[in-house]
Amino acid sequence: MSNRSQAHETVPKVQDFPDTGTPFQIRVWKALLQIPRGKTITYKELAKKVGAPCSIRAVANAVAANPHPVSIPCHRIVRSDGGLGGYSGPGGVEKKRLLLKREGVLSDLSR
């Protein structure tokens, strides 16, 4: 394996950003790091993963507050109705759509 591919596969750690976010937000961001490339989960599923199944909106707000949307892959969270939801990173929802397409999740950019 080349150094370049090793660097690409390095999973970022939330502890690299200890001075940002509330304990709840950091818990959500740690859960985001567990979603493999090429997979998506819903905000509802993420809420269950962080032990807050009735706090879907709070989880969505924590996802939106992610200060490192490239390092902590919030683009892998989608709505329960099949919609993409939002994306707070540069480029907004169009960038989210492109990231998911690049990961093989979306085949149709018009969706």
PDB file of N, CA and C in Angstrom:
ATOM      1  N   MET A   1       0.848  -1.180   0.000  1.00  0.00           N
ATOM      2  CA  MET A   1       0.000   0.000   0.000  1.00  0.00           C
ATOM      3  C   MET A   1       0.892   1.240   0.000  1.00  0.00           C
ATOM      4  N   SER A   2       0.578   2.192  -0.832  1.00  0.00           N
ATOM      5  CA  SER A   2       1.385   3.405  -0.921  1.00  0.00           C
ATOM      6  C   SER A   2       1.126   4.325   0.260  1.00  0.00           C
ATOM      7  N   ASN A   3       2.060   5.240   0.501  1.00  0.00           N
ATOM      8  CA  ASN A   3       1.864   6.222   1.575  1.00  0.00           C
ATOM      9  C   ASN A   3       0.630   7.064   1.318  1.00  0.00           C
ATOM     10  N   ARG A   4       0.380   7.358   0.055  1.00  0.00           N
ATOM     11  CA  ARG A   4      -0.774   8.190  -0.277  1.00  0.00           C
ATOM     12  C   ARG A   4      -2.071   7.494   0.114  1.00  0.00           C
ATOM     13  N   SER A   5      -2.220   6.198  -0.212  1.00  0.00           N
ATOM     14  CA  SER A   5      -3.459   5.515   0.132  1.00  0.00           C
ATOM     15  C   SER A   5      -3.563   5.292   1.631  1.00  0.00           C
ATOM     16  N   GLN A   6      -2.430   5.113   2.318  1.00  0.00           N
ATOM     17  CA  GLN A   6      -2.479   4.992   3.766  1.00  0.00           C
ATOM     18  C   GLN A   6      -2.988   6.283   4.385  1.00  0.00           C
ATOM     19  N   ALA A   7      -2.521   7.411   3.900  1.00  0.00           N
ATOM     20  CA  ALA A   7      -2.960   8.691   4.432  1.00  0.00           C
ATOM     21  C   ALA A   7      -4.438   8.900   4.158  1.00  0.00           C
ATOM     22  N   HIS A   8      -4.895   8.471   2.982  1.00  0.00           N
ATOM     23  CA  HIS A   8      -6.295   8.636   2.620  1.00  0.00           C
ATOM     24  C   HIS A   8      -7.207   7.816   3.517  1.00  0.00           C
ATOM     25  N   GLU A   9      -6.730   6.671   3.994  1.00  0.00           N
ATOM     26  CA  GLU A   9      -7.552   5.781   4.800  1.00  0.00           C
ATOM     27  C   GLU A   9      -7.496   6.095   6.288  1.00  0.00           C
ATOM     28  N   THR A  10      -6.666   7.039   6.704  1.00  0.00           N
ATOM     29  CA  THR A  10      -6.562   7.402   8.106  1.00  0.00           C
ATOM     30  C   THR A  10      -7.871   8.014   8.577  1.00  0.00           C
ATOM     31  N   VAL A  11      -8.427   7.445   9.628  1.00  0.00           N
ATOM     32  CA  VAL A  11      -9.684   7.953  10.172  1.00  0.00           C
ATOM     33  C   VAL A  11      -9.369   9.050  11.167  1.00  0.00           C
ATOM     34  N   PRO A  12      -9.952  10.248  10.983  1.00  0.00           N
ATOM     35  CA  PRO A  12      -9.700  11.330  11.930  1.00  0.00           C
ATOM     36  C   PRO A  12     -10.289  11.014  13.296  1.00  0.00           C
ATOM     37  N   LYS A  13      -9.726  11.591  14.305  1.00  0.00           N
ATOM     38  CA  LYS A  13     -10.184  11.386  15.677  1.00  0.00           C
ATOM     39  C   LYS A  13     -10.784  12.674  16.217  1.00  0.00           C
ATOM     40  N   VAL A  14     -11.947  12.565  16.869  1.00  0.00           N
ATOM     41  CA  VAL A  14     -12.587  13.739  17.450  1.00  0.00           C
ATOM     42  C   VAL A  14     -11.694  14.359  18.513  1.00  0.00           C
ATOM     43  N   GLN A  15     -10.903  13.554  19.222  1.00  0.00           N
ATOM     44  CA  GLN A  15     -10.039  14.130  20.246  1.00  0.00           C
ATOM     45  C   GLN A  15      -9.018  15.099  19.671  1.00  0.00           C
ATOM     46  N   ASP A  16      -8.862  15.099  18.335  1.00  0.00           N
ATOM     47  CA  ASP A  16      -8.016  16.097  17.704  1.00  0.00           C
ATOM     48  C   ASP A  16      -8.628  17.498  17.809  1.00  0.00           C
ATOM     49  N   PHE A  17      -9.897  17.578  18.160  1.00  0.00           N
ATOM     50  CA  PHE A  17     -10.634  18.835  18.240  1.00  0.00           C
ATOM     51  C   PHE A  17     -11.268  18.978  19.624  1.00  0.00           C
ATOM     52  N   PRO A  18     -10.511  18.843  20.721  1.00  0.00           N
ATOM     53  CA  PRO A  18     -11.114  18.776  22.049  1.00  0.00           C
ATOM     54  C   PRO A  18     -11.768  20.062  22.522  1.00  0.00           C
ATOM     55  N   ASP A  19     -11.389  21.192  21.959  1.00  0.00           N
ATOM     56  CA  ASP A  19     -11.912  22.450  22.463  1.00  0.00           C
ATOM     57  C   ASP A  19     -13.149  22.910  21.691  1.00  0.00           C
ATOM     58  N   THR A  20     -13.698  22.070  20.844  1.00  0.00           N
ATOM     59  CA  THR A  20     -14.874  22.462  20.077  1.00  0.00           C
ATOM     60  C   THR A  20     -16.043  21.566  20.428  1.00  0.00           C
ATOM     61  N   GLY A  21     -17.216  22.148  20.544  1.00  0.00           N
ATOM     62  CA  GLY A  21     -18.433  21.372  20.739  1.00  0.00           C
ATOM     63  C   GLY A  21     -18.751  21.032  22.175  1.00  0.00           C
ATOM     64  N   THR A  22     -20.041  20.771  22.379  1.00  0.00           N
ATOM     65  CA  THR A  22     -20.532  20.315  23.679  1.00  0.00           C
ATOM     66  C   THR A  22     -20.267  18.817  23.796  1.00  0.00           C
ATOM     67  N   PRO A  23     -20.380  18.261  24.998  1.00  0.00           N
ATOM     68  CA  PRO A  23     -20.223  16.804  25.127  1.00  0.00           C
ATOM     69  C   PRO A  23     -21.205  16.030  24.224  1.00  0.00           C
ATOM     70  N   PHE A  24     -22.431  16.520  24.088  1.00  0.00           N
ATOM     71  CA  PHE A  24     -23.401  15.854  23.218  1.00  0.00           C
ATOM     72  C   PHE A  24     -22.956  15.927  21.756  1.00  0.00           C
ATOM     73  N   GLN A  25     -22.529  17.105  21.317  1.00  0.00           N
ATOM     74  CA  GLN A  25     -22.069  17.247  19.935  1.00  0.00           C
ATOM     75  C   GLN A  25     -20.888  16.319  19.665  1.00  0.00           C
ATOM     76  N   ILE A  26     -19.954  16.254  20.571  1.00  0.00           N
ATOM     77  CA  ILE A  26     -18.781  15.397  20.386  1.00  0.00           C
ATOM     78  C   ILE A  26     -19.202  13.936  20.320  1.00  0.00           C
ATOM     79  N   ARG A  27     -20.186  13.544  21.124  1.00  0.00           N
ATOM     80  CA  ARG A  27     -20.704  12.166  21.051  1.00  0.00           C
ATOM     81  C   ARG A  27     -21.280  11.877  19.666  1.00  0.00           C
ATOM     82  N   VAL A  28     -22.014  12.835  19.125  1.00  0.00           N
ATOM     83  CA  VAL A  28     -22.579  12.684  17.777  1.00  0.00           C
ATOM     84  C   VAL A  28     -21.451  12.615  16.752  1.00  0.00           C
ATOM     85  N   TRP A  29     -20.479  13.485  16.860  1.00  0.00           N
ATOM     86  CA  TRP A  29     -19.375  13.505  15.890  1.00  0.00           C
ATOM     87  C   TRP A  29     -18.572  12.211  15.939  1.00  0.00           C
ATOM     88  N   LYS A  30     -18.375  11.648  17.137  1.00  0.00           N
ATOM     89  CA  LYS A  30     -17.687  10.358  17.244  1.00  0.00           C
ATOM     90  C   LYS A  30     -18.482   9.272  16.518  1.00  0.00           C
ATOM     91  N   ALA A  31     -19.804   9.321  16.631  1.00  0.00           N
ATOM     92  CA  ALA A  31     -20.643   8.345  15.937  1.00  0.00           C
ATOM     93  C   ALA A  31     -20.531   8.511  14.419  1.00  0.00           C
ATOM     94  N   LEU A  32     -20.402   9.751  13.952  1.00  0.00           N
ATOM     95  CA  LEU A  32     -20.234   9.989  12.518  1.00  0.00           C
ATOM     96  C   LEU A  32     -18.977   9.307  11.991  1.00  0.00           C
ATOM     97  N   LEU A  33     -17.934   9.281  12.799  1.00  0.00           N
ATOM     98  CA  LEU A  33     -16.677   8.667  12.384  1.00  0.00           C
ATOM     99  C   LEU A  33     -16.802   7.158  12.198  1.00  0.00           C
ATOM    100  N   GLN A  34     -17.850   6.571  12.757  1.00  0.00           N
ATOM    101  CA  GLN A  34     -18.038   5.119  12.670  1.00  0.00           C
ATOM    102  C   GLN A  34     -18.795   4.690  11.408  1.00  0.00           C
ATOM    103  N   ILE A  35     -19.321   5.637  10.659  1.00  0.00           N
ATOM    104  CA  ILE A  35     -20.077   5.304   9.450  1.00  0.00           C
ATOM    105  C   ILE A  35     -19.090   5.085   8.317  1.00  0.00           C
ATOM    106  N   PRO A  36     -19.060   3.884   7.763  1.00  0.00           N
ATOM    107  CA  PRO A  36     -18.069   3.608   6.723  1.00  0.00           C
ATOM    108  C   PRO A  36     -18.324   4.371   5.430  1.00  0.00           C
ATOM    109  N   ARG A  37     -17.266   4.613   4.716  1.00  0.00           N
ATOM    110  CA  ARG A  37     -17.345   5.224   3.385  1.00  0.00           C
ATOM    111  C   ARG A  37     -18.283   4.385   2.526  1.00  0.00           C
ATOM    112  N   GLY A  38     -19.162   5.053   1.789  1.00  0.00           N
ATOM    113  CA  GLY A  38     -20.088   4.353   0.913  1.00  0.00           C
ATOM    114  C   GLY A  38     -21.380   3.923   1.592  1.00  0.00           C
ATOM    115  N   LYS A  39     -21.549   4.271   2.851  1.00  0.00           N
ATOM    116  CA  LYS A  39     -22.766   3.935   3.598  1.00  0.00           C
ATOM    117  C   LYS A  39     -23.414   5.217   4.101  1.00  0.00           C
ATOM    118  N   THR A  40     -24.718   5.173   4.269  1.00  0.00           N
ATOM    119  CA  THR A  40     -25.435   6.280   4.886  1.00  0.00           C
ATOM    120  C   THR A  40     -26.329   5.729   5.976  1.00  0.00           C
ATOM    121  N   ILE A  41     -26.670   6.585   6.927  1.00  0.00           N
ATOM    122  CA  ILE A  41     -27.694   6.269   7.920  1.00  0.00           C
ATOM    123  C   ILE A  41     -28.575   7.504   8.064  1.00  0.00           C
ATOM    124  N   THR A  42     -29.731   7.323   8.666  1.00  0.00           N
ATOM    125  CA  THR A  42     -30.649   8.443   8.850  1.00  0.00           C
ATOM    126  C   THR A  42     -30.338   9.172  10.160  1.00  0.00           C
ATOM    127  N   TYR A  43     -30.872  10.375  10.251  1.00  0.00           N
ATOM    128  CA  TYR A  43     -30.740  11.137  11.491  1.00  0.00           C
ATOM    129  C   TYR A  43     -31.346  10.336  12.649  1.00  0.00           C
ATOM    130  N   LYS A  44     -32.449   9.640  12.385  1.00  0.00           N
ATOM    131  CA  LYS A  44     -33.111   8.824  13.412  1.00  0.00           C
ATOM    132  C   LYS A  44     -32.197   7.680  13.868  1.00  0.00           C
ATOM    133  N   GLU A  45     -31.550   7.010  12.918  1.00  0.00           N
ATOM    134  CA  GLU A  45     -30.621   5.931  13.270  1.00  0.00           C
ATOM    135  C   GLU A  45     -29.436   6.473  14.068  1.00  0.00           C
ATOM    136  N   LEU A  46     -28.961   7.643  13.687  1.00  0.00           N
ATOM    137  CA  LEU A  46     -27.848   8.255  14.408  1.00  0.00           C
ATOM    138  C   LEU A  46     -28.260   8.604  15.837  1.00  0.00           C
ATOM    139  N   ALA A  47     -29.487   9.105  15.993  1.00  0.00           N
ATOM    140  CA  ALA A  47     -29.992   9.421  17.336  1.00  0.00           C
ATOM    141  C   ALA A  47     -30.004   8.163  18.212  1.00  0.00           C
ATOM    142  N   LYS A  48     -30.406   7.044  17.646  1.00  0.00           N
ATOM    143  CA  LYS A  48     -30.393   5.782  18.401  1.00  0.00           C
ATOM    144  C   LYS A  48     -28.973   5.379  18.753  1.00  0.00           C
ATOM    145  N   LYS A  49     -28.045   5.533  17.811  1.00  0.00           N
ATOM    146  CA  LYS A  49     -26.647   5.154  18.046  1.00  0.00           C
ATOM    147  C   LYS A  49     -26.021   5.940  19.197  1.00  0.00           C
ATOM    148  N   VAL A  50     -26.414   7.187  19.360  1.00  0.00           N
ATOM    149  CA  VAL A  50     -25.820   8.005  20.427  1.00  0.00           C
ATOM    150  C   VAL A  50     -26.630   7.934  21.718  1.00  0.00           C
ATOM    151  N   GLY A  51     -27.626   7.054  21.744  1.00  0.00           N
ATOM    152  CA  GLY A  51     -28.404   6.861  22.963  1.00  0.00           C
ATOM    153  C   GLY A  51     -29.440   7.931  23.224  1.00  0.00           C
ATOM    154  N   ALA A  52     -29.873   8.617  22.172  1.00  0.00           N
ATOM    155  CA  ALA A  52     -30.865   9.683  22.314  1.00  0.00           C
ATOM    156  C   ALA A  52     -31.964   9.502  21.258  1.00  0.00           C
ATOM    157  N   PRO A  53     -32.692   8.368  21.295  1.00  0.00           N
ATOM    158  CA  PRO A  53     -33.636   8.050  20.223  1.00  0.00           C
ATOM    159  C   PRO A  53     -34.773   9.046  20.039  1.00  0.00           C
ATOM    160  N   CYS A  54     -35.059   9.823  21.051  1.00  0.00           N
ATOM    161  CA  CYS A  54     -36.137  10.817  20.942  1.00  0.00           C
ATOM    162  C   CYS A  54     -35.598  12.218  20.633  1.00  0.00           C
ATOM    163  N   SER A  55     -34.322  12.312  20.376  1.00  0.00           N
ATOM    164  CA  SER A  55     -33.682  13.619  20.171  1.00  0.00           C
ATOM    165  C   SER A  55     -33.157  13.781  18.752  1.00  0.00           C
ATOM    166  N   ILE A  56     -33.967  13.426  17.786  1.00  0.00           N
ATOM    167  CA  ILE A  56     -33.543  13.481  16.388  1.00  0.00           C
ATOM    168  C   ILE A  56     -33.172  14.901  15.982  1.00  0.00           C
ATOM    169  N   ARG A  57     -33.965  15.857  16.387  1.00  0.00           N
ATOM    170  CA  ARG A  57     -33.669  17.249  16.023  1.00  0.00           C
ATOM    171  C   ARG A  57     -32.361  17.727  16.660  1.00  0.00           C
ATOM    172  N   ALA A  58     -32.115  17.361  17.914  1.00  0.00           N
ATOM    173  CA  ALA A  58     -30.861  17.742  18.575  1.00  0.00           C
ATOM    174  C   ALA A  58     -29.668  17.090  17.875  1.00  0.00           C
ATOM    175  N   VAL A  59     -29.843  15.855  17.444  1.00  0.00           N
ATOM    176  CA  VAL A  59     -28.779  15.170  16.700  1.00  0.00           C
ATOM    177  C   VAL A  59     -28.539  15.882  15.376  1.00  0.00           C
ATOM    178  N   ALA A  60     -29.615  16.239  14.679  1.00  0.00           N
ATOM    179  CA  ALA A  60     -29.477  16.967  13.405  1.00  0.00           C
ATOM    180  C   ALA A  60     -28.761  18.300  13.629  1.00  0.00           C
ATOM    181  N   ASN A  61     -29.071  18.974  14.717  1.00  0.00           N
ATOM    182  CA  ASN A  61     -28.384  20.240  15.021  1.00  0.00           C
ATOM    183  C   ASN A  61     -26.906  20.013  15.319  1.00  0.00           C
ATOM    184  N   ALA A  62     -26.582  18.917  16.011  1.00  0.00           N
ATOM    185  CA  ALA A  62     -25.181  18.600  16.290  1.00  0.00           C
ATOM    186  C   ALA A  62     -24.445  18.285  14.989  1.00  0.00           C
ATOM    187  N   VAL A  63     -25.096  17.562  14.083  1.00  0.00           N
ATOM    188  CA  VAL A  63     -24.494  17.264  12.782  1.00  0.00           C
ATOM    189  C   VAL A  63     -24.232  18.568  12.035  1.00  0.00           C
ATOM    190  N   ALA A  64     -25.206  19.467  12.061  1.00  0.00           N
ATOM    191  CA  ALA A  64     -25.069  20.751  11.361  1.00  0.00           C
ATOM    192  C   ALA A  64     -23.973  21.622  11.973  1.00  0.00           C
ATOM    193  N   ALA A  65     -23.692  21.431  13.261  1.00  0.00           N
ATOM    194  CA  ALA A  65     -22.674  22.234  13.950  1.00  0.00           C
ATOM    195  C   ALA A  65     -21.268  21.669  13.783  1.00  0.00           C
ATOM    196  N   ASN A  66     -21.136  20.589  13.063  1.00  0.00           N
ATOM    197  CA  ASN A  66     -19.838  19.951  12.843  1.00  0.00           C
ATOM    198  C   ASN A  66     -18.855  20.966  12.246  1.00  0.00           C
ATOM    199  N   PRO A  67     -17.800  21.314  12.990  1.00  0.00           N
ATOM    200  CA  PRO A  67     -16.860  22.319  12.485  1.00  0.00           C
ATOM    201  C   PRO A  67     -15.858  21.761  11.468  1.00  0.00           C
ATOM    202  N   HIS A  68     -15.876  20.454  11.250  1.00  0.00           N
ATOM    203  CA  HIS A  68     -14.922  19.800  10.353  1.00  0.00           C
ATOM    204  C   HIS A  68     -15.655  18.842   9.416  1.00  0.00           C
ATOM    205  N   PRO A  69     -16.515  19.367   8.535  1.00  0.00           N
ATOM    206  CA  PRO A  69     -17.352  18.485   7.712  1.00  0.00           C
ATOM    207  C   PRO A  69     -16.582  17.577   6.761  1.00  0.00           C
ATOM    208  N   VAL A  70     -15.357  17.895   6.436  1.00  0.00           N
ATOM    209  CA  VAL A  70     -14.575  17.003   5.582  1.00  0.00           C
ATOM    210  C   VAL A  70     -13.981  15.872   6.420  1.00  0.00           C
ATOM    211  N   SER A  71     -13.450  16.203   7.585  1.00  0.00           N
ATOM    212  CA  SER A  71     -12.819  15.205   8.457  1.00  0.00           C
ATOM    213  C   SER A  71     -13.823  14.337   9.196  1.00  0.00           C
ATOM    214  N   ILE A  72     -14.916  14.928   9.595  1.00  0.00           N
ATOM    215  CA  ILE A  72     -15.979  14.199  10.301  1.00  0.00           C
ATOM    216  C   ILE A  72     -17.150  14.123   9.323  1.00  0.00           C
ATOM    217  N   PRO A  73     -17.365  12.965   8.706  1.00  0.00           N
ATOM    218  CA  PRO A  73     -18.220  12.841   7.515  1.00  0.00           C
ATOM    219  C   PRO A  73     -19.729  12.965   7.758  1.00  0.00           C
ATOM    220  N   CYS A  74     -20.170  14.183   7.997  1.00  0.00           N
ATOM    221  CA  CYS A  74     -21.594  14.408   8.226  1.00  0.00           C
ATOM    222  C   CYS A  74     -22.427  14.239   6.954  1.00  0.00           C
ATOM    223  N   HIS A  75     -21.772  14.194   5.802  1.00  0.00           N
ATOM    224  CA  HIS A  75     -22.525  14.022   4.549  1.00  0.00           C
ATOM    225  C   HIS A  75     -23.164  12.636   4.452  1.00  0.00           C
ATOM    226  N   ARG A  76     -22.804  11.715   5.327  1.00  0.00           N
ATOM    227  CA  ARG A  76     -23.350  10.351   5.288  1.00  0.00           C
ATOM    228  C   ARG A  76     -24.665  10.209   6.048  1.00  0.00           C
ATOM    229  N   ILE A  77     -25.199  11.317   6.545  1.00  0.00           N
ATOM    230  CA  ILE A  77     -26.479  11.303   7.254  1.00  0.00           C
ATOM    231  C   ILE A  77     -27.551  11.828   6.308  1.00  0.00           C
ATOM    232  N   VAL A  78     -28.631  11.065   6.174  1.00  0.00           N
ATOM    233  CA  VAL A  78     -29.723  11.430   5.274  1.00  0.00           C
ATOM    234  C   VAL A  78     -31.047  11.401   6.024  1.00  0.00           C
ATOM    235  N   ARG A  79     -32.065  11.951   5.391  1.00  0.00           N
ATOM    236  CA  ARG A  79     -33.395  11.981   6.002  1.00  0.00           C
ATOM    237  C   ARG A  79     -34.089  10.627   5.890  1.00  0.00           C
ATOM    238  N   SER A  80     -35.002  10.366   6.795  1.00  0.00           N
ATOM    239  CA  SER A  80     -35.755   9.105   6.786  1.00  0.00           C
ATOM    240  C   SER A  80     -36.635   8.959   5.553  1.00  0.00           C
ATOM    241  N   ASP A  81     -37.041  10.074   4.970  1.00  0.00           N
ATOM    242  CA  ASP A  81     -37.915  10.012   3.789  1.00  0.00           C
ATOM    243  C   ASP A  81     -37.124   9.830   2.498  1.00  0.00           C
ATOM    244  N   GLY A  82     -35.820   9.624   2.610  1.00  0.00           N
ATOM    245  CA  GLY A  82     -34.989   9.417   1.433  1.00  0.00           C
ATOM    246  C   GLY A  82     -34.312  10.676   0.918  1.00  0.00           C
ATOM    247  N   GLY A  83     -34.694  11.832   1.455  1.00  0.00           N
ATOM    248  CA  GLY A  83     -34.066  13.083   1.043  1.00  0.00           C
ATOM    249  C   GLY A  83     -32.657  13.192   1.594  1.00  0.00           C
ATOM    250  N   LEU A  84     -31.884  14.048   0.995  1.00  0.00           N
ATOM    251  CA  LEU A  84     -30.491  14.202   1.428  1.00  0.00           C
ATOM    252  C   LEU A  84     -30.354  14.925   2.751  1.00  0.00           C
ATOM    253  N   GLY A  85     -31.281  15.794   3.086  1.00  0.00           N
ATOM    254  CA  GLY A  85     -31.105  16.630   4.262  1.00  0.00           C
ATOM    255  C   GLY A  85     -30.148  17.755   3.923  1.00  0.00           C
ATOM    256  N   GLY A  86     -29.641  18.409   4.933  1.00  0.00           N
ATOM    257  CA  GLY A  86     -28.761  19.542   4.699  1.00  0.00           C
ATOM    258  C   GLY A  86     -27.298  19.150   4.721  1.00  0.00           C
ATOM    259  N   TYR A  87     -26.457  20.149   4.475  1.00  0.00           N
ATOM    260  CA  TYR A  87     -25.012  19.978   4.571  1.00  0.00           C
ATOM    261  C   TYR A  87     -24.419  21.336   4.894  1.00  0.00           C
ATOM    262  N   SER A  88     -23.764  21.435   6.042  1.00  0.00           N
ATOM    263  CA  SER A  88     -23.243  22.724   6.495  1.00  0.00           C
ATOM    264  C   SER A  88     -21.854  23.035   5.952  1.00  0.00           C
ATOM    265  N   GLY A  89     -21.257  22.085   5.274  1.00  0.00           N
ATOM    266  CA  GLY A  89     -19.933  22.317   4.704  1.00  0.00           C
ATOM    267  C   GLY A  89     -19.993  23.228   3.495  1.00  0.00           C
ATOM    268  N   PRO A  90     -18.834  23.674   3.043  1.00  0.00           N
ATOM    269  CA  PRO A  90     -18.781  24.519   1.845  1.00  0.00           C
ATOM    270  C   PRO A  90     -19.431  23.803   0.658  1.00  0.00           C
ATOM    271  N   GLY A  91     -20.253  24.522  -0.056  1.00  0.00           N
ATOM    272  CA  GLY A  91     -20.921  23.942  -1.219  1.00  0.00           C
ATOM    273  C   GLY A  91     -22.319  23.439  -0.937  1.00  0.00           C
ATOM    274  N   GLY A  92     -22.698  23.388   0.340  1.00  0.00           N
ATOM    275  CA  GLY A  92     -24.055  23.010   0.714  1.00  0.00           C
ATOM    276  C   GLY A  92     -24.470  21.635   0.211  1.00  0.00           C
ATOM    277  N   VAL A  93     -25.759  21.495  -0.049  1.00  0.00           N
ATOM    278  CA  VAL A  93     -26.337  20.203  -0.433  1.00  0.00           C
ATOM    279  C   VAL A  93     -25.753  19.684  -1.745  1.00  0.00           C
ATOM    280  N   GLU A  94     -25.394  20.581  -2.647  1.00  0.00           N
ATOM    281  CA  GLU A  94     -24.785  20.115  -3.907  1.00  0.00           C
ATOM    282  C   GLU A  94     -23.466  19.397  -3.627  1.00  0.00           C
ATOM    283  N   LYS A  95     -22.686  19.906  -2.693  1.00  0.00           N
ATOM    284  CA  LYS A  95     -21.431  19.256  -2.317  1.00  0.00           C
ATOM    285  C   LYS A  95     -21.717  17.908  -1.660  1.00  0.00           C
ATOM    286  N   LYS A  96     -22.753  17.843  -0.806  1.00  0.00           N
ATOM    287  CA  LYS A  96     -23.139  16.586  -0.179  1.00  0.00           C
ATOM    288  C   LYS A  96     -23.496  15.560  -1.250  1.00  0.00           C
ATOM    289  N   ARG A  97     -24.262  15.985  -2.215  1.00  0.00           N
ATOM    290  CA  ARG A  97     -24.661  15.105  -3.316  1.00  0.00           C
ATOM    291  C   ARG A  97     -23.418  14.573  -4.049  1.00  0.00           C
ATOM    292  N   LEU A  98     -22.468  15.455  -4.322  1.00  0.00           N
ATOM    293  CA  LEU A  98     -21.242  15.037  -5.011  1.00  0.00           C
ATOM    294  C   LEU A  98     -20.401  14.071  -4.166  1.00  0.00           C
ATOM    295  N   LEU A  99     -20.296  14.342  -2.866  1.00  0.00           N
ATOM    296  CA  LEU A  99     -19.543  13.448  -1.979  1.00  0.00           C
ATOM    297  C   LEU A  99     -20.173  12.057  -1.937  1.00  0.00           C
ATOM    298  N   LEU A 100     -21.503  12.009  -1.842  1.00  0.00           N
ATOM    299  CA  LEU A 100     -22.181  10.720  -1.796  1.00  0.00           C
ATOM    300  C   LEU A 100     -22.066   9.986  -3.129  1.00  0.00           C
ATOM    301  N   LYS A 101     -22.114  10.724  -4.211  1.00  0.00           N
ATOM    302  CA  LYS A 101     -21.923  10.110  -5.527  1.00  0.00           C
ATOM    303  C   LYS A 101     -20.514   9.533  -5.627  1.00  0.00           C
ATOM    304  N   ARG A 102     -19.517  10.290  -5.188  1.00  0.00           N
ATOM    305  CA  ARG A 102     -18.128   9.834  -5.215  1.00  0.00           C
ATOM    306  C   ARG A 102     -17.940   8.558  -4.396  1.00  0.00           C
ATOM    307  N   GLU A 103     -18.708   8.418  -3.317  1.00  0.00           N
ATOM    308  CA  GLU A 103     -18.615   7.226  -2.469  1.00  0.00           C
ATOM    309  C   GLU A 103     -19.479   6.080  -2.986  1.00  0.00           C
ATOM    310  N   GLY A 104     -20.171   6.307  -4.097  1.00  0.00           N
ATOM    311  CA  GLY A 104     -20.987   5.249  -4.684  1.00  0.00           C
ATOM    312  C   GLY A 104     -22.365   5.107  -4.073  1.00  0.00           C
ATOM    313  N   VAL A 105     -22.793   6.082  -3.292  1.00  0.00           N
ATOM    314  CA  VAL A 105     -24.102   6.025  -2.645  1.00  0.00           C
ATOM    315  C   VAL A 105     -25.203   6.513  -3.592  1.00  0.00           C
ATOM    316  N   LEU A 106     -24.915   7.566  -4.326  1.00  0.00           N
ATOM    317  CA  LEU A 106     -25.890   8.123  -5.261  1.00  0.00           C
ATOM    318  C   LEU A 106     -25.434   7.844  -6.687  1.00  0.00           C
ATOM    319  N   SER A 107     -26.367   7.396  -7.493  1.00  0.00           N
ATOM    320  CA  SER A 107     -26.021   7.193  -8.898  1.00  0.00           C
ATOM    321  C   SER A 107     -26.646   8.265  -9.768  1.00  0.00           C
ATOM    322  N   ASP A 108     -27.605   8.996  -9.225  1.00  0.00           N
ATOM    323  CA  ASP A 108     -28.325  10.000 -10.016  1.00  0.00           C
ATOM    324  C   ASP A 108     -28.204  11.345  -9.337  1.00  0.00           C
ATOM    325  N   LEU A 109     -27.454  12.261  -9.945  1.00  0.00           N
ATOM    326  CA  LEU A 109     -27.254  13.589  -9.357  1.00  0.00           C
ATOM    327  C   LEU A 109     -28.500  14.444  -9.380  1.00  0.00           C
ATOM    328  N   SER A 110     -29.512  14.074 -10.126  1.00  0.00           N
ATOM    329  CA  SER A 110     -30.726  14.902 -10.187  1.00  0.00           C
ATOM    330  C   SER A 110     -31.644  14.640  -9.002  1.00  0.00           C
ATOM    331  N   ARG A 111     -31.327  13.653  -8.202  1.00  0.00           N
ATOM    332  CA  ARG A 111     -32.175  13.271  -7.083  1.00  0.00           C
ATOM    333  C   ARG A 111     -32.293  14.348  -6.053  1.00  0.00           C
TER     334      ARG A 111
END
